[in-house]
Amino acid sequence: AYESGEFSQAIGFFRQVPPESALYNQAVQMTLKIPFQKGLQAFEMQDYERAVREFRKIDKTSPDYDKAQRFLKFAIYAQQQDRFQDLEGEERIKALGIMSEMAVELRDPEVLSGSLEMVGAELSQSSSASESEELMKMMENMISVTDDPQVRKNTLDQILGDFKKLHRNRGLRPQMFRLIAQIKVGML
């Protein structure tokens, strides 16, 4: 039942193993693996809401806990990315914030690059000083965890492409120059 993805049935079988059985410890370990397998199954089906629910159920004593935490972050990222296009205003910035936070925690070059690109695109369209400042902070946080020269170069190109617009905002200048310096130093 476990191998075929019938997890409810598998739990029933594992719970029938008596504590005095030589297979009891193995049954307990397999039971601990089921939430991870359910989460993985949902993740593969791109049902990120269910995947997030299942990965959050995983006990810290589970042998799959660390892997589950990583998949949980990917699922949260994908969940926010799916809803991002339909959002506006503060909700859109909030979704970007969650994605950039997950990108920082995952430290995956592809996720960081995609997040930086989305944040950069939002920054180039931003008309609010506070929103621009928040977006720049997201970029700073993501740049601080990547050593990938291509990710840094793409981000620098994006900022320099919007340099005139960003430079007009006096309050944003120090943050912008700090970010450019951070990128350049990381490229050395």
PDB file of C-alpha atoms in Angstrom:
ATOM      1  CA  ALA A   1       0.000   0.000   0.000  1.00  0.00           C
ATOM      2  CA  TYR A   2       2.884   2.379   0.837  1.00  0.00           C
ATOM      3  CA  GLU A   3       4.627   1.863  -2.517  1.00  0.00           C
ATOM      4  CA  SER A   4       1.388   2.452  -4.457  1.00  0.00           C
ATOM      5  CA  GLY A   5       0.687   5.746  -2.659  1.00  0.00           C
ATOM      6  CA  GLU A   6      -2.239   4.379  -0.620  1.00  0.00           C
ATOM      7  CA  PHE A   7      -0.955   6.064   2.521  1.00  0.00           C
ATOM      8  CA  SER A   8      -4.109   5.811   4.655  1.00  0.00           C
ATOM      9  CA  GLN A   9      -4.187   2.077   4.060  1.00  0.00           C
ATOM     10  CA  ALA A  10      -0.447   1.822   4.761  1.00  0.00           C
ATOM     11  CA  ILE A  11      -0.848   3.606   8.103  1.00  0.00           C
ATOM     12  CA  GLY A  12      -3.524   1.059   9.005  1.00  0.00           C
ATOM     13  CA  PHE A  13      -1.128  -1.796   8.244  1.00  0.00           C
ATOM     14  CA  PHE A  14       1.749  -0.200  10.157  1.00  0.00           C
ATOM     15  CA  ARG A  15      -0.445   0.404  13.218  1.00  0.00           C
ATOM     16  CA  GLN A  16      -1.344  -3.285  13.344  1.00  0.00           C
ATOM     17  CA  VAL A  17       2.278  -4.242  14.031  1.00  0.00           C
ATOM     18  CA  PRO A  18       2.462  -5.051  17.757  1.00  0.00           C
ATOM     19  CA  PRO A  19       5.160  -3.303  19.847  1.00  0.00           C
ATOM     20  CA  GLU A  20       6.813  -6.631  20.684  1.00  0.00           C
ATOM     21  CA  SER A  21       7.306  -7.427  16.989  1.00  0.00           C
ATOM     22  CA  ALA A  22      10.789  -7.228  15.440  1.00  0.00           C
ATOM     23  CA  LEU A  23       9.180  -5.094  12.704  1.00  0.00           C
ATOM     24  CA  TYR A  24       7.709  -2.538  15.116  1.00  0.00           C
ATOM     25  CA  ASN A  25      10.557   0.021  14.842  1.00  0.00           C
ATOM     26  CA  GLN A  26      10.488  -0.250  11.063  1.00  0.00           C
ATOM     27  CA  ALA A  27       6.691   0.265  11.078  1.00  0.00           C
ATOM     28  CA  VAL A  28       7.113   3.398  13.230  1.00  0.00           C
ATOM     29  CA  GLN A  29       9.777   4.751  10.855  1.00  0.00           C
ATOM     30  CA  MET A  30       7.583   4.084   7.826  1.00  0.00           C
ATOM     31  CA  THR A  31       4.657   5.823   9.537  1.00  0.00           C
ATOM     32  CA  LEU A  32       6.887   8.868  10.102  1.00  0.00           C
ATOM     33  CA  LYS A  33       7.725   8.908   6.376  1.00  0.00           C
ATOM     34  CA  ILE A  34       4.100   9.035   5.206  1.00  0.00           C
ATOM     35  CA  PRO A  35       3.490  12.800   5.606  1.00  0.00           C
ATOM     36  CA  PHE A  36       6.646  13.456   3.562  1.00  0.00           C
ATOM     37  CA  GLN A  37       5.492  11.071   0.836  1.00  0.00           C
ATOM     38  CA  LYS A  38       2.038  12.715   0.800  1.00  0.00           C
ATOM     39  CA  GLY A  39       3.663  16.143   0.550  1.00  0.00           C
ATOM     40  CA  LEU A  40       5.978  14.990  -2.206  1.00  0.00           C
ATOM     41  CA  GLN A  41       3.062  13.479  -4.108  1.00  0.00           C
ATOM     42  CA  ALA A  42       1.119  16.772  -3.854  1.00  0.00           C
ATOM     43  CA  PHE A  43       4.221  18.777  -4.823  1.00  0.00           C
ATOM     44  CA  GLU A  44       4.769  16.657  -7.930  1.00  0.00           C
ATOM     45  CA  MET A  45       1.113  17.206  -8.874  1.00  0.00           C
ATOM     46  CA  GLN A  46       1.692  20.964  -8.386  1.00  0.00           C
ATOM     47  CA  ASP A  47      -0.923  21.027  -5.623  1.00  0.00           C
ATOM     48  CA  TYR A  48       1.212  23.379  -3.573  1.00  0.00           C
ATOM     49  CA  GLU A  49      -1.453  24.197  -0.990  1.00  0.00           C
ATOM     50  CA  ARG A  50      -1.794  20.515  -0.049  1.00  0.00           C
ATOM     51  CA  ALA A  51       1.990  20.055  -0.248  1.00  0.00           C
ATOM     52  CA  VAL A  52       2.498  22.901   2.229  1.00  0.00           C
ATOM     53  CA  ARG A  53      -0.079  21.349   4.599  1.00  0.00           C
ATOM     54  CA  GLU A  54       1.566  17.914   4.421  1.00  0.00           C
ATOM     55  CA  PHE A  55       5.153  19.140   4.788  1.00  0.00           C
ATOM     56  CA  ARG A  56       4.156  21.190   7.838  1.00  0.00           C
ATOM     57  CA  LYS A  57       2.837  18.022   9.531  1.00  0.00           C
ATOM     58  CA  ILE A  58       6.248  16.386   9.538  1.00  0.00           C
ATOM     59  CA  ASP A  59       7.642  15.807  12.985  1.00  0.00           C
ATOM     60  CA  LYS A  60      11.176  16.956  13.763  1.00  0.00           C
ATOM     61  CA  THR A  61      12.051  13.363  14.660  1.00  0.00           C
ATOM     62  CA  SER A  62      11.161  12.175  11.153  1.00  0.00           C
ATOM     63  CA  PRO A  63      14.115  11.001   9.070  1.00  0.00           C
ATOM     64  CA  ASP A  64      12.749  13.185   6.242  1.00  0.00           C
ATOM     65  CA  TYR A  65      12.426  16.389   8.285  1.00  0.00           C
ATOM     66  CA  ASP A  66      15.288  18.321   6.629  1.00  0.00           C
ATOM     67  CA  LYS A  67      14.232  17.311   3.106  1.00  0.00           C
ATOM     68  CA  ALA A  68      10.637  18.215   3.967  1.00  0.00           C
ATOM     69  CA  GLN A  69      11.662  21.678   5.135  1.00  0.00           C
ATOM     70  CA  ARG A  70      13.407  22.289   1.827  1.00  0.00           C
ATOM     71  CA  PHE A  71      10.415  21.071  -0.170  1.00  0.00           C
ATOM     72  CA  LEU A  72       8.156  23.170   2.057  1.00  0.00           C
ATOM     73  CA  LYS A  73      10.094  26.289   1.070  1.00  0.00           C
ATOM     74  CA  PHE A  74       9.908  25.364  -2.614  1.00  0.00           C
ATOM     75  CA  ALA A  75       6.153  24.752  -2.261  1.00  0.00           C
ATOM     76  CA  ILE A  76       5.587  28.099  -0.516  1.00  0.00           C
ATOM     77  CA  TYR A  77       7.633  29.810  -3.223  1.00  0.00           C
ATOM     78  CA  ALA A  78       5.645  28.110  -6.008  1.00  0.00           C
ATOM     79  CA  GLN A  79       2.360  28.892  -4.244  1.00  0.00           C
ATOM     80  CA  GLN A  80       3.209  32.610  -4.095  1.00  0.00           C
ATOM     81  CA  GLN A  81       4.484  32.593  -7.660  1.00  0.00           C
ATOM     82  CA  ASP A  82       1.209  31.060  -8.882  1.00  0.00           C
ATOM     83  CA  ARG A  83      -0.875  33.799  -7.286  1.00  0.00           C
ATOM     84  CA  PHE A  84       1.552  36.677  -7.971  1.00  0.00           C
ATOM     85  CA  GLN A  85       0.218  37.683 -11.403  1.00  0.00           C
ATOM     86  CA  ASP A  86      -3.318  38.091 -10.068  1.00  0.00           C
ATOM     87  CA  LEU A  87      -2.290  40.363  -7.204  1.00  0.00           C
ATOM     88  CA  GLU A  88      -2.016  44.135  -7.036  1.00  0.00           C
ATOM     89  CA  GLY A  89      -0.531  46.722  -4.717  1.00  0.00           C
ATOM     90  CA  GLU A  90       0.490  45.694  -1.222  1.00  0.00           C
ATOM     91  CA  GLU A  91      -0.582  42.076  -1.719  1.00  0.00           C
ATOM     92  CA  ARG A  92       1.716  41.828  -4.734  1.00  0.00           C
ATOM     93  CA  ILE A  93       4.655  43.243  -2.750  1.00  0.00           C
ATOM     94  CA  LYS A  94       3.838  40.905   0.148  1.00  0.00           C
ATOM     95  CA  ALA A  95       3.926  37.884  -2.211  1.00  0.00           C
ATOM     96  CA  LEU A  96       7.274  39.083  -3.593  1.00  0.00           C
ATOM     97  CA  GLY A  97       8.541  39.422  -0.029  1.00  0.00           C
ATOM     98  CA  ILE A  98       7.603  35.831   0.743  1.00  0.00           C
ATOM     99  CA  MET A  99       9.193  34.609  -2.488  1.00  0.00           C
ATOM    100  CA  SER A 100      12.401  36.527  -1.823  1.00  0.00           C
ATOM    101  CA  GLU A 101      12.499  35.193   1.745  1.00  0.00           C
ATOM    102  CA  MET A 102      12.139  31.623   0.442  1.00  0.00           C
ATOM    103  CA  ALA A 103      14.791  32.319  -2.223  1.00  0.00           C
ATOM    104  CA  VAL A 104      17.208  33.480   0.503  1.00  0.00           C
ATOM    105  CA  GLU A 105      16.533  30.407   2.624  1.00  0.00           C
ATOM    106  CA  LEU A 106      16.797  27.998  -0.318  1.00  0.00           C
ATOM    107  CA  ARG A 107      19.907  29.646  -1.797  1.00  0.00           C
ATOM    108  CA  ASP A 108      19.050  27.998  -5.097  1.00  0.00           C
ATOM    109  CA  PRO A 109      20.606  29.984  -7.991  1.00  0.00           C
ATOM    110  CA  GLU A 110      17.603  29.452 -10.275  1.00  0.00           C
ATOM    111  CA  VAL A 111      15.109  30.543  -7.614  1.00  0.00           C
ATOM    112  CA  LEU A 112      17.289  33.517  -6.632  1.00  0.00           C
ATOM    113  CA  SER A 113      17.657  34.570 -10.261  1.00  0.00           C
ATOM    114  CA  GLY A 114      13.908  34.332 -10.919  1.00  0.00           C
ATOM    115  CA  SER A 115      13.069  36.206  -7.736  1.00  0.00           C
ATOM    116  CA  LEU A 116      15.589  38.939  -8.426  1.00  0.00           C
ATOM    117  CA  GLU A 117      14.182  39.321 -11.916  1.00  0.00           C
ATOM    118  CA  MET A 118      10.607  39.657 -10.604  1.00  0.00           C
ATOM    119  CA  VAL A 119      11.641  42.104  -7.887  1.00  0.00           C
ATOM    120  CA  GLY A 120      13.648  44.110 -10.443  1.00  0.00           C
ATOM    121  CA  ALA A 121      10.685  44.251 -12.820  1.00  0.00           C
ATOM    122  CA  GLU A 122       8.447  45.420  -9.990  1.00  0.00           C
ATOM    123  CA  LEU A 123      11.057  47.993  -8.957  1.00  0.00           C
ATOM    124  CA  SER A 124      11.193  49.438 -12.464  1.00  0.00           C
ATOM    125  CA  GLN A 125       7.408  49.925 -12.374  1.00  0.00           C
ATOM    126  CA  SER A 126       7.233  51.172  -8.804  1.00  0.00           C
ATOM    127  CA  SER A 127       6.057  54.721  -8.249  1.00  0.00           C
ATOM    128  CA  SER A 128       6.104  54.673  -4.446  1.00  0.00           C
ATOM    129  CA  ALA A 129       9.303  55.530  -2.562  1.00  0.00           C
ATOM    130  CA  SER A 130       8.483  53.183   0.326  1.00  0.00           C
ATOM    131  CA  GLU A 131       7.645  50.346  -2.075  1.00  0.00           C
ATOM    132  CA  SER A 132      10.893  50.937  -3.997  1.00  0.00           C
ATOM    133  CA  GLU A 133      12.836  50.897  -0.738  1.00  0.00           C
ATOM    134  CA  GLU A 134      11.209  47.617   0.291  1.00  0.00           C
ATOM    135  CA  LEU A 135      11.984  46.075  -3.106  1.00  0.00           C
ATOM    136  CA  MET A 136      15.617  47.204  -2.875  1.00  0.00           C
ATOM    137  CA  LYS A 137      15.887  45.542   0.555  1.00  0.00           C
ATOM    138  CA  MET A 138      14.596  42.311  -0.969  1.00  0.00           C
ATOM    139  CA  MET A 139      17.276  42.552  -3.662  1.00  0.00           C
ATOM    140  CA  GLU A 140      19.988  43.244  -1.075  1.00  0.00           C
ATOM    141  CA  ASN A 141      18.957  40.193   0.956  1.00  0.00           C
ATOM    142  CA  MET A 142      18.954  37.922  -2.071  1.00  0.00           C
ATOM    143  CA  ILE A 143      22.263  39.241  -3.448  1.00  0.00           C
ATOM    144  CA  SER A 144      23.886  38.705  -0.050  1.00  0.00           C
ATOM    145  CA  VAL A 145      23.434  34.919  -0.290  1.00  0.00           C
ATOM    146  CA  THR A 146      24.490  34.256  -3.884  1.00  0.00           C
ATOM    147  CA  ASP A 147      27.959  33.735  -5.256  1.00  0.00           C
ATOM    148  CA  ASP A 148      26.647  33.090  -8.754  1.00  0.00           C
ATOM    149  CA  PRO A 149      28.334  35.674 -11.011  1.00  0.00           C
ATOM    150  CA  GLN A 150      25.582  35.470 -13.632  1.00  0.00           C
ATOM    151  CA  VAL A 151      22.860  36.191 -11.072  1.00  0.00           C
ATOM    152  CA  ARG A 152      24.875  39.169  -9.812  1.00  0.00           C
ATOM    153  CA  LYS A 153      25.520  40.449 -13.341  1.00  0.00           C
ATOM    154  CA  ASN A 154      21.857  40.170 -14.331  1.00  0.00           C
ATOM    155  CA  THR A 155      20.798  42.051 -11.210  1.00  0.00           C
ATOM    156  CA  LEU A 156      23.398  44.751 -11.798  1.00  0.00           C
ATOM    157  CA  ASP A 157      22.271  45.128 -15.428  1.00  0.00           C
ATOM    158  CA  GLN A 158      18.688  45.456 -14.260  1.00  0.00           C
ATOM    159  CA  ILE A 159      19.535  48.162 -11.714  1.00  0.00           C
ATOM    160  CA  LEU A 160      21.752  50.062 -14.136  1.00  0.00           C
ATOM    161  CA  GLY A 161      18.985  49.865 -16.742  1.00  0.00           C
ATOM    162  CA  ASP A 162      16.698  51.707 -14.301  1.00  0.00           C
ATOM    163  CA  PHE A 163      19.469  53.913 -12.931  1.00  0.00           C
ATOM    164  CA  LYS A 164      17.997  57.259 -14.023  1.00  0.00           C
ATOM    165  CA  LYS A 165      14.613  56.488 -12.550  1.00  0.00           C
ATOM    166  CA  LEU A 166      16.068  55.165  -9.296  1.00  0.00           C
ATOM    167  CA  HIS A 167      18.580  58.020  -9.030  1.00  0.00           C
ATOM    168  CA  ARG A 168      15.760  60.614  -9.124  1.00  0.00           C
ATOM    169  CA  ASN A 169      14.589  59.380  -5.757  1.00  0.00           C
ATOM    170  CA  ARG A 170      17.000  61.044  -3.305  1.00  0.00           C
ATOM    171  CA  GLY A 171      15.998  58.805  -0.411  1.00  0.00           C
ATOM    172  CA  LEU A 172      16.734  55.696  -2.443  1.00  0.00           C
ATOM    173  CA  ARG A 173      20.196  56.746  -3.654  1.00  0.00           C
ATOM    174  CA  PRO A 174      22.240  55.481  -0.667  1.00  0.00           C
ATOM    175  CA  GLN A 175      20.473  52.125  -0.761  1.00  0.00           C
ATOM    176  CA  MET A 176      20.889  51.882  -4.537  1.00  0.00           C
ATOM    177  CA  PHE A 177      24.626  52.677  -4.392  1.00  0.00           C
ATOM    178  CA  ARG A 178      25.075  50.241  -1.489  1.00  0.00           C
ATOM    179  CA  LEU A 179      23.379  47.504  -3.527  1.00  0.00           C
ATOM    180  CA  ILE A 180      25.500  48.254  -6.593  1.00  0.00           C
ATOM    181  CA  ALA A 181      28.663  48.163  -4.437  1.00  0.00           C
ATOM    182  CA  GLN A 182      27.544  44.905  -2.826  1.00  0.00           C
ATOM    183  CA  ILE A 183      27.035  43.349  -6.256  1.00  0.00           C
ATOM    184  CA  LYS A 184      30.338  44.653  -7.653  1.00  0.00           C
ATOM    185  CA  VAL A 185      32.364  43.512  -4.639  1.00  0.00           C
ATOM    186  CA  GLY A 186      30.769  40.069  -4.930  1.00  0.00           C
ATOM    187  CA  MET A 187      31.830  39.906  -8.565  1.00  0.00           C
ATOM    188  CA  LEU A 188      35.527  40.434  -7.772  1.00  0.00           C
TER     189      LEU A 188
END
